[in-house]
Amino acid sequence: MDIEFNKNDDSMRQLVYQLNHKLNQVKMGGGEKKIASQHKKGKLTARERIDYLTDDGSDFLEVAAFAGDGMYTEQGGCPSGGVVTGIGKVSGRDCVIVANDATVKAGAWFPITAKKNMRAQEIAMENRLPIIYLVDSAGVFLPMQDEIFPDKEHFGRQFRNNAKMSSMGIIQVAAIMGSCVAGGAYLPIMSDEAMIVDKTGSIFLAGSYLVKAAIGEDVDNETLGGATTQSEISGVTDNKFPNDEACLDYIRSIFDKIGDYEKAGFDRAEPQLPKEALDSIYGTMPAERTKPYDTIEIIKRLVDNSEFDEYKDLYGKSIICGYGRIDGWAVGIVANQRKTVKSKKGEMQMGGVIYSDSADKAARFIMNCNQRKIPLVFLQDVSGFMVGSRAEHGGIIKDGAKMVNAMANSVVPKFTVITGNSYGAGNYAMCGKAYDPRLIVAWPTAQLAVMSGAAAAKTLLQIKVATLKAQGKEITPEAQEELREEITNRYNEQLSPYYAASRIWVDAIIDPVDTRKVISKGIEMANHAPITEKFNVGVIQT
């Protein structure tokens, strides 16, 4: 191994260490005292419930663990958005699991909580996965009700999704394991089956204080909507259980008896590891993001037996397209080539930039994968589309539109991994969040923005200086440099994958060695949803 490889390896391992450290902090939820309080009430925490519910030895793919990270500081923070979501196996079946974390503001809903719940429901709907709700929430966080209550993608959307999933035949099971109040009460009762834990679970449209204020009635919460009331008198819940464990055991028994599902039929062979050690991917990715590298070396460390059949390898070289297998699943890979390459015309093409011929190639390849029912994997390390007179005269807009059109209309499932840069329209063409990837994840090396930090800082500084001059104000070189540094620092913070993950622009930040596992889990869940649409790109210019 050379010095450069070792330097890259050290840098990536440090980033992965930081990732795991931040994940461990997030997983503490509201902290040790709140966890102890939960246990004192005889309740498991959200993560303990998921661990108990899911099959022994199975992996739980957590979605949006960093939701809310660095947000709501004035309100005391909201680790993981106050809810744990992800995909796990229950009695051998892939399920989406949503568990309110009562250690975080009593499980109250912040704006990001609603967004995270919608994402979990979206995954269930797209992949026809059963969904399990483990409810323990005080309802909407009232000081921010205007940001969570009335709009289309706010709190009420989840109940619309409940109804839609029911009509789609998607199984929904709910367990009331703590508070379940106001509008939130509809979520478990719009599920197929709802159970409640005795003494700790309660469900009502209005609690005792509100009932007293509204109609003057004196009643305690247990009498109003406890397990005995709702299971024996109202019939709102289907069964009651003495504790969390018994309730979760019953959910496992439900899923143990569910019939088989119709499959999409994606091809899978016997999985094989890549020829190169999985963690050698650390040394392959440059520590300095501006340095070129051969993306083929990354692909070799992701695909089974390092076997990759490249499509049009001599044409459109700034995008790599080809077929391989990941954990046995057949995939079509579309990846940005990060080394400088020579085009068919003898011109040198910059790494990470999409040129006309590459966009044309990618569009054709995406069409082929749709015809053959092969899931698509996008590996993003893209600076954007080529600009300038030569590119414009060559029809870059037209060819870029072809690629975006083919990708957007793709009916096979798409999975996006942001390994490095994700800038501008390159993010769109390479299946960014706006284009419905079934999963979109980032490595710790990822950066998401309209443009690079250096380019943005220069542009924003020019605008700021011009504005000051227009106001008749002079700015010294020293003040200008101070302003540039301030702009750069602010912009670089927004480039961070953690900034993106906190807002659920990506589903997760992952250790690069887990990439194969994440893609495999994604295709496995996508296999629950047969493809019913025909691939049609509509009208595109040729």
XYZ file of C-alpha atoms in Angstrom:
542
model
C 0.000 0.000 0.000
C 1.300 3.453 -0.878
C 1.442 6.564 1.311
C -1.579 8.133 -0.420
C -3.701 5.043 0.233
C -2.733 5.042 3.920
C -3.505 8.751 4.235
C -6.926 8.223 2.644
C -7.542 5.216 4.882
C -6.696 7.168 8.045
C -8.913 10.077 7.025
C -11.932 7.863 6.284
C -11.528 5.890 9.503
C -11.562 9.146 11.466
C -14.771 10.192 9.694
C -16.353 6.797 10.410
C -15.308 7.083 14.074
C -16.972 10.512 14.254
C -20.071 9.058 12.579
C -20.345 6.237 15.115
C -19.732 8.631 18.007
C -22.524 10.942 16.819
C -24.846 7.953 16.286
C -24.212 6.750 19.847
C -25.077 10.220 21.162
C -28.293 10.336 19.135
C -29.310 6.883 20.343
C -29.326 8.156 23.923
C -32.453 10.141 23.034
C -33.398 12.421 25.921
C -30.509 11.149 28.074
C -29.863 8.671 30.861
C -32.272 10.267 33.374
C -35.162 10.139 30.916
C -34.329 6.528 30.036
C -34.272 5.624 33.749
C -37.644 7.334 34.187
C -39.064 5.267 31.329
C -37.797 2.069 32.954
C -39.202 3.107 36.344
C -42.659 3.225 34.760
C -42.169 -0.358 33.579
C -41.707 0.765 29.966
C -39.014 -0.077 27.441
C -37.460 2.741 25.420
C -38.234 3.081 21.717
C -34.979 1.422 20.679
C -35.386 -1.357 23.269
C -38.867 -2.041 21.893
C -37.523 -2.319 18.355
C -34.665 -4.552 19.492
C -37.112 -6.846 21.315
C -39.553 -6.923 18.382
C -37.119 -7.632 15.543
C -35.680 -11.065 14.840
C -32.525 -12.104 16.688
C -29.427 -11.675 14.535
C -31.222 -9.549 11.936
C -30.123 -6.060 10.913
C -32.330 -3.052 11.558
C -31.764 -0.437 8.844
C -32.450 2.816 10.656
C -33.817 5.671 8.566
C -33.206 9.329 9.477
C -31.312 8.730 12.720
C -29.906 12.278 12.479
C -33.280 13.956 11.904
C -33.378 17.206 13.856
C -29.631 17.156 14.562
C -28.567 20.686 15.486
C -32.131 21.977 15.117
C -34.606 23.353 17.708
C -31.801 24.428 20.044
C -34.032 27.034 21.703
C -36.522 24.269 22.536
C -33.809 22.038 24.011
C -33.208 19.965 20.876
C -35.008 16.993 19.384
C -32.611 14.018 19.003
C -33.572 11.788 16.088
C -36.742 13.833 15.670
C -38.201 12.193 18.772
C -39.031 9.024 16.836
C -37.100 5.954 15.671
C -37.886 4.618 12.191
C -36.431 1.967 9.940
C -36.749 -1.393 8.211
C -36.379 -4.617 10.176
C -37.448 -8.250 10.140
C -40.320 -9.402 12.342
C -41.031 -13.141 12.253
C -38.978 -13.319 9.068
C -40.813 -10.494 7.278
C -39.468 -7.103 6.294
C -41.466 -4.345 8.004
C -41.259 -0.606 8.471
C -41.205 0.211 12.181
C -42.102 3.615 13.691
C -41.490 4.017 17.441
C -42.064 7.279 19.327
C -39.227 8.104 21.713
C -40.912 9.268 24.933
C -37.520 10.271 26.396
C -37.506 13.228 23.969
C -40.110 15.828 25.033
C -42.503 12.971 25.981
C -42.504 11.892 22.328
C -44.041 15.190 21.181
C -44.222 15.928 17.460
C -41.898 18.609 16.114
C -42.038 19.628 12.422
C -39.156 17.255 11.638
C -41.021 14.439 13.454
C -43.885 14.767 10.996
C -41.490 14.769 8.054
C -39.752 11.666 9.384
C -43.033 9.815 9.923
C -44.117 10.680 6.385
C -40.831 9.300 5.048
C -41.386 6.036 6.906
C -44.906 5.770 5.502
C -43.607 6.625 2.026
C -41.130 3.734 2.220
C -43.940 1.395 3.270
C -46.176 2.572 0.419
C -43.517 2.485 -2.314
C -42.348 -0.997 -1.337
C -45.696 -2.449 -0.145
C -44.144 -3.199 3.238
C -46.204 -3.832 6.378
C -45.816 -1.032 8.941
C -45.792 -1.253 12.728
C -46.454 1.789 14.918
C -45.221 1.703 18.523
C -47.075 4.711 19.914
C -45.887 6.681 22.936
C -46.418 10.384 22.286
C -47.758 13.496 23.979
C -48.973 14.787 20.617
C -48.077 17.991 18.777
C -45.385 20.214 20.329
C -47.743 23.132 20.878
C -45.226 26.021 20.770
C -44.568 25.077 17.119
C -48.108 24.046 16.141
C -48.169 26.498 13.206
C -45.280 24.593 11.616
C -46.771 21.137 12.039
C -50.555 21.325 11.954
C -52.295 22.728 8.839
C -50.216 22.232 5.675
C -50.258 19.384 3.154
C -47.136 17.629 4.437
C -47.894 18.304 8.103
C -49.308 16.158 10.920
C -52.633 15.334 9.274
C -50.998 13.792 6.212
C -50.117 10.658 8.184
C -53.816 9.813 8.674
C -54.427 10.291 4.949
C -51.539 7.857 4.413
C -53.153 5.444 6.891
C -56.278 5.398 4.755
C -54.361 5.104 1.479
C -52.274 2.206 2.763
C -55.386 0.438 3.950
C -56.902 0.704 0.469
C -53.621 -0.613 -1.005
C -53.786 -3.697 1.211
C -50.667 -2.738 3.183
C -50.774 -4.259 6.669
C -50.723 -1.735 9.530
C -50.448 -2.797 13.157
C -50.276 -0.414 16.111
C -49.409 -0.776 19.781
C -50.341 1.977 22.253
C -47.506 1.755 24.764
C -47.827 5.191 26.373
C -49.724 8.390 25.666
C -51.753 8.689 22.482
C -53.708 11.912 22.415
C -55.789 14.261 20.281
C -55.461 13.841 16.503
C -52.662 11.331 17.069
C -55.280 8.905 18.382
C -56.455 8.291 14.831
C -53.157 6.737 13.724
C -53.425 3.462 15.683
C -57.191 3.208 15.271
C -56.925 3.614 11.484
C -54.559 0.635 11.519
C -55.762 -2.926 10.916
C -55.220 -3.986 14.509
C -54.557 -1.897 17.613
C -53.418 -3.164 20.998
C -52.727 -1.354 24.266
C -50.512 -1.903 27.309
C -52.364 -1.859 30.616
C -51.684 0.988 33.065
C -49.092 2.694 30.826
C -51.035 3.015 27.582
C -53.870 5.508 27.128
C -55.741 6.898 24.144
C -58.248 9.757 23.976
C -59.078 12.805 21.889
C -58.706 15.093 24.914
C -56.987 14.483 28.243
C -58.497 15.077 31.657
C -57.371 18.721 31.915
C -58.845 19.627 28.547
C -62.056 17.736 29.299
C -62.403 19.728 32.538
C -61.808 23.001 30.690
C -64.119 22.128 27.790
C -67.153 20.536 29.470
C -66.465 20.766 33.201
C -66.225 17.005 33.734
C -63.848 15.668 36.411
C -62.286 12.418 35.222
C -58.823 10.846 35.455
C -56.898 9.755 32.355
C -57.094 6.044 33.149
C -60.896 6.109 33.416
C -61.080 8.376 30.383
C -59.009 6.305 27.992
C -56.911 3.647 29.702
C -56.516 0.060 28.550
C -59.555 -1.264 30.430
C -61.806 1.506 29.130
C -60.738 1.208 25.509
C -60.579 -2.605 25.368
C -63.596 -3.545 27.500
C -66.022 -0.618 27.284
C -65.458 1.336 24.031
C -63.901 -1.435 21.939
C -61.526 1.142 20.450
C -58.536 -1.175 20.975
C -58.541 -4.868 20.140
C -56.483 -6.375 22.963
C -54.740 -5.254 26.132
C -51.502 -6.647 27.535
C -49.824 -6.473 30.954
C -46.502 -5.082 29.730
C -44.470 -4.025 26.693
C -42.941 -7.454 26.163
C -46.285 -9.268 26.030
C -47.612 -6.703 23.578
C -44.565 -7.040 21.310
C -44.779 -10.845 21.496
C -48.330 -10.598 20.179
C -47.181 -8.462 17.229
C -44.603 -11.131 16.405
C -47.337 -13.754 16.475
C -49.438 -11.679 14.036
C -46.598 -11.528 11.532
C -45.815 -15.200 12.000
C -49.162 -16.044 10.377
C -49.351 -13.595 7.475
C -49.526 -15.093 3.978
C -46.793 -14.702 1.379
C -46.563 -11.605 -0.812
C -46.399 -11.145 -4.571
C -42.819 -10.359 -5.598
C -41.389 -7.970 -8.178
C -39.032 -10.712 -9.336
C -35.625 -9.021 -9.316
C -32.849 -11.477 -10.105
C -30.649 -12.760 -7.306
C -27.786 -15.226 -7.449
C -25.668 -16.659 -4.629
C -23.968 -13.646 -2.973
C -20.186 -13.309 -3.231
C -17.874 -10.845 -1.543
C -15.740 -8.516 -3.698
C -12.203 -9.777 -4.387
C -10.802 -6.764 -2.544
C -11.268 -6.481 1.229
C -14.380 -4.437 2.025
C -12.511 -1.925 4.177
C -9.978 -1.262 1.407
C -12.627 1.149 0.120
C -11.406 3.527 2.851
C -8.058 4.009 1.157
C -9.555 4.273 -2.325
C -11.553 7.439 -1.618
C -9.255 10.519 -1.561
C -9.057 12.442 1.701
C -8.909 15.664 -0.326
C -12.191 15.999 -2.153
C -10.678 17.878 -5.093
C -8.304 15.022 -5.968
C -9.212 12.788 -8.933
C -9.560 9.013 -8.587
C -10.784 6.100 -10.680
C -14.398 5.351 -9.717
C -14.020 1.847 -11.168
C -11.893 1.054 -8.098
C -14.836 1.984 -5.864
C -17.213 -0.153 -7.929
C -14.846 -3.156 -7.709
C -15.161 -2.980 -3.932
C -18.965 -2.948 -4.052
C -19.892 -5.618 -6.609
C -19.813 -9.374 -6.099
C -16.494 -10.981 -7.028
C -15.469 -7.498 -8.290
C -17.122 -8.403 -11.614
C -18.512 -5.434 -13.537
C -19.673 -5.460 -17.165
C -19.210 -1.896 -18.373
C -21.625 -0.468 -20.930
C -20.165 1.722 -23.727
C -16.839 1.908 -21.906
C -15.195 3.820 -24.778
C -17.933 6.449 -25.046
C -19.148 9.150 -22.665
C -16.373 8.399 -20.215
C -17.270 10.943 -17.520
C -20.141 8.645 -16.470
C -19.598 4.936 -15.883
C -22.520 2.612 -16.609
C -22.578 -1.137 -16.264
C -24.029 -4.311 -14.816
C -22.983 -6.248 -11.736
C -24.337 -7.907 -8.638
C -24.480 -6.593 -5.094
C -25.010 -9.265 -2.447
C -26.341 -11.461 -5.240
C -28.866 -8.930 -6.590
C -28.481 -7.909 -10.243
C -27.986 -4.133 -10.492
C -27.325 -1.478 -13.085
C -24.790 1.058 -11.834
C -24.583 4.691 -12.965
C -21.526 6.399 -11.456
C -19.621 9.633 -11.976
C -16.050 9.029 -13.129
C -13.782 11.195 -11.020
C -10.575 10.917 -13.004
C -9.887 13.120 -16.021
C -10.587 11.160 -19.201
C -10.115 11.611 -22.938
C -13.295 11.856 -25.026
C -13.906 10.278 -28.419
C -12.851 13.568 -29.984
C -9.557 13.555 -28.147
C -10.661 16.250 -25.697
C -9.855 15.971 -21.995
C -12.963 15.791 -19.826
C -12.804 16.846 -16.178
C -13.670 14.229 -13.584
C -17.053 14.571 -11.881
C -18.533 16.691 -14.672
C -21.368 15.413 -16.882
C -20.789 15.974 -20.607
C -23.258 15.551 -23.488
C -22.002 12.142 -24.578
C -22.081 10.847 -20.981
C -25.638 12.065 -20.429
C -26.719 10.419 -23.690
C -25.056 7.147 -22.671
C -26.625 7.194 -19.213
C -30.105 7.788 -20.652
C -29.758 4.788 -22.964
C -28.437 2.618 -20.146
C -31.318 3.548 -17.827
C -33.762 2.569 -20.590
C -32.041 -0.818 -20.921
C -32.292 -1.486 -17.175
C -36.003 -0.693 -17.244
C -36.537 -3.052 -20.168
C -34.676 -5.833 -18.330
C -36.184 -5.179 -14.878
C -32.839 -4.448 -13.235
C -32.735 -2.083 -10.216
C -30.562 1.017 -10.621
C -27.803 2.174 -8.268
C -26.488 5.740 -8.627
C -23.073 6.559 -7.168
C -22.904 10.335 -6.904
C -19.675 12.315 -6.925
C -20.711 15.028 -9.331
C -19.790 18.669 -9.835
C -22.587 19.340 -12.324
C -23.037 19.562 -16.089
C -20.344 21.014 -18.356
C -20.804 24.697 -19.161
C -19.397 27.041 -21.820
C -19.928 27.692 -25.515
C -18.563 24.338 -26.703
C -20.916 22.450 -24.360
C -23.908 24.624 -25.284
C -23.260 24.254 -29.011
C -22.996 20.508 -28.479
C -26.489 20.386 -26.986
C -25.677 19.786 -23.315
C -29.145 20.952 -22.229
C -30.849 18.568 -24.640
C -28.719 15.568 -23.659
C -28.989 16.408 -19.974
C -32.756 16.570 -20.330
C -32.744 13.097 -21.909
C -30.906 11.682 -18.919
C -33.157 13.404 -16.373
C -36.248 12.289 -18.295
C -35.176 8.639 -18.451
C -34.145 8.622 -14.795
C -37.293 10.403 -13.547
C -39.621 8.056 -15.457
C -37.772 4.903 -14.482
C -40.119 2.254 -13.069
C -37.451 -0.039 -11.616
C -36.406 0.897 -8.083
C -33.555 3.396 -7.767
C -31.002 3.660 -4.970
C -28.641 6.583 -4.526
C -25.326 6.659 -2.679
C -23.644 10.069 -2.349
C -19.971 9.213 -1.985
C -18.557 12.694 -2.559
C -19.849 15.863 -4.201
C -23.501 16.351 -5.064
C -23.687 19.761 -6.685
C -26.296 21.595 -8.727
C -28.161 19.878 -11.525
C -25.758 16.953 -11.167
C -27.651 16.037 -7.992
C -30.864 15.914 -10.022
C -29.522 13.919 -12.966
C -27.917 11.368 -10.649
C -31.218 10.679 -8.845
C -31.236 13.129 -5.963
C -33.982 13.117 -3.323
C -36.435 14.914 -5.635
C -36.472 11.898 -7.985
C -37.832 9.289 -5.568
C -34.958 6.928 -4.876
C -36.239 4.102 -2.684
C -33.288 4.883 -0.413
C -30.761 7.714 -0.572
C -27.715 7.509 1.697
C -24.466 9.415 2.069
C -20.916 8.547 3.039
C -19.251 10.796 5.644
C -17.325 12.330 2.709
C -20.498 13.620 1.026
C -21.223 17.281 0.298
C -24.608 18.567 -0.935
C -25.154 22.063 -2.309
C -25.862 24.131 -5.419
C -22.094 24.517 -5.888
C -18.825 23.922 -4.034
C -18.004 25.957 -0.947
C -15.167 27.847 -2.630
C -17.259 28.765 -5.677
C -20.256 29.762 -3.565
C -18.159 31.886 -1.196
C -16.591 33.749 -4.118
C -19.981 34.385 -5.727
C -21.697 35.454 -2.501
C -18.779 37.713 -1.588
C -18.963 39.477 -4.961
C -22.695 40.074 -4.448
C -22.187 41.374 -0.906
C -19.358 43.738 -1.909
C -21.377 45.047 -4.869
C -24.353 45.669 -2.552
C -22.211 47.618 -0.078
C -20.688 49.725 -2.857
C -24.158 50.500 -4.208
C -24.994 51.825 -0.743
C -21.949 54.075 -0.928
C -19.975 52.043 1.597
C -16.290 51.213 1.188
C -14.901 47.861 2.303
C -11.228 47.366 3.148
C -9.295 44.306 1.925
C -9.113 43.116 5.554
C -12.869 43.432 6.047
C -13.435 41.733 2.705
C -11.280 38.778 3.764
C -13.125 38.557 7.090
C -16.435 38.555 5.244
C -15.198 35.864 2.854
C -14.197 33.644 5.777
C -17.567 34.156 7.470
C -19.448 33.247 4.277
C -17.213 30.218 3.657
C -17.693 28.853 7.184
C -21.469 29.265 7.011
C -21.671 27.644 3.581
C -19.352 24.769 4.532
C -21.610 23.974 7.493
C -24.513 23.621 5.068
C -22.414 21.374 2.802
C -22.038 18.792 5.573
C -23.820 15.433 5.202
C -25.050 15.912 8.780
C -26.813 19.122 7.762
C -28.533 17.140 4.984
C -29.337 14.205 7.257
C -30.850 16.432 9.961
C -33.359 17.689 7.388
C -33.910 14.191 5.907
C -32.483 15.158 2.506
C -30.752 11.792 2.855
C -32.088 8.753 4.706
C -28.833 7.948 6.468
C -25.128 8.590 6.699
C -23.425 5.222 6.447
C -20.029 3.630 6.905
C -18.800 2.961 3.318
C -18.252 -0.728 4.143
C -22.017 -1.010 4.815
C -22.934 0.161 1.299
C -23.474 -3.356 -0.036
C -25.659 -4.245 2.951
C -27.819 -1.119 2.570
C -28.352 -1.625 -1.174
C -29.140 -5.301 -0.649
C -31.720 -4.479 2.031
C -33.177 -1.833 -0.274
C -33.646 -4.245 -3.176
C -35.025 -6.908 -0.832
C -37.712 -4.491 0.384
C -38.379 -3.241 -3.168
C -38.999 -6.834 -4.217
C -42.255 -6.643 -2.219
C -43.714 -4.227 -4.794
C -44.420 -5.711 -8.251
C -43.857 -3.245 -11.097
C -47.250 -2.342 -12.531
C -46.317 0.735 -14.591
C -44.851 0.682 -18.081
C -41.641 2.574 -18.704
C -42.383 5.580 -20.901
C -40.076 8.589 -21.193
C -42.693 10.665 -22.998
C -41.370 13.157 -25.550
C -37.628 13.769 -25.629
C -35.509 15.463 -28.260
C -33.001 13.324 -30.105
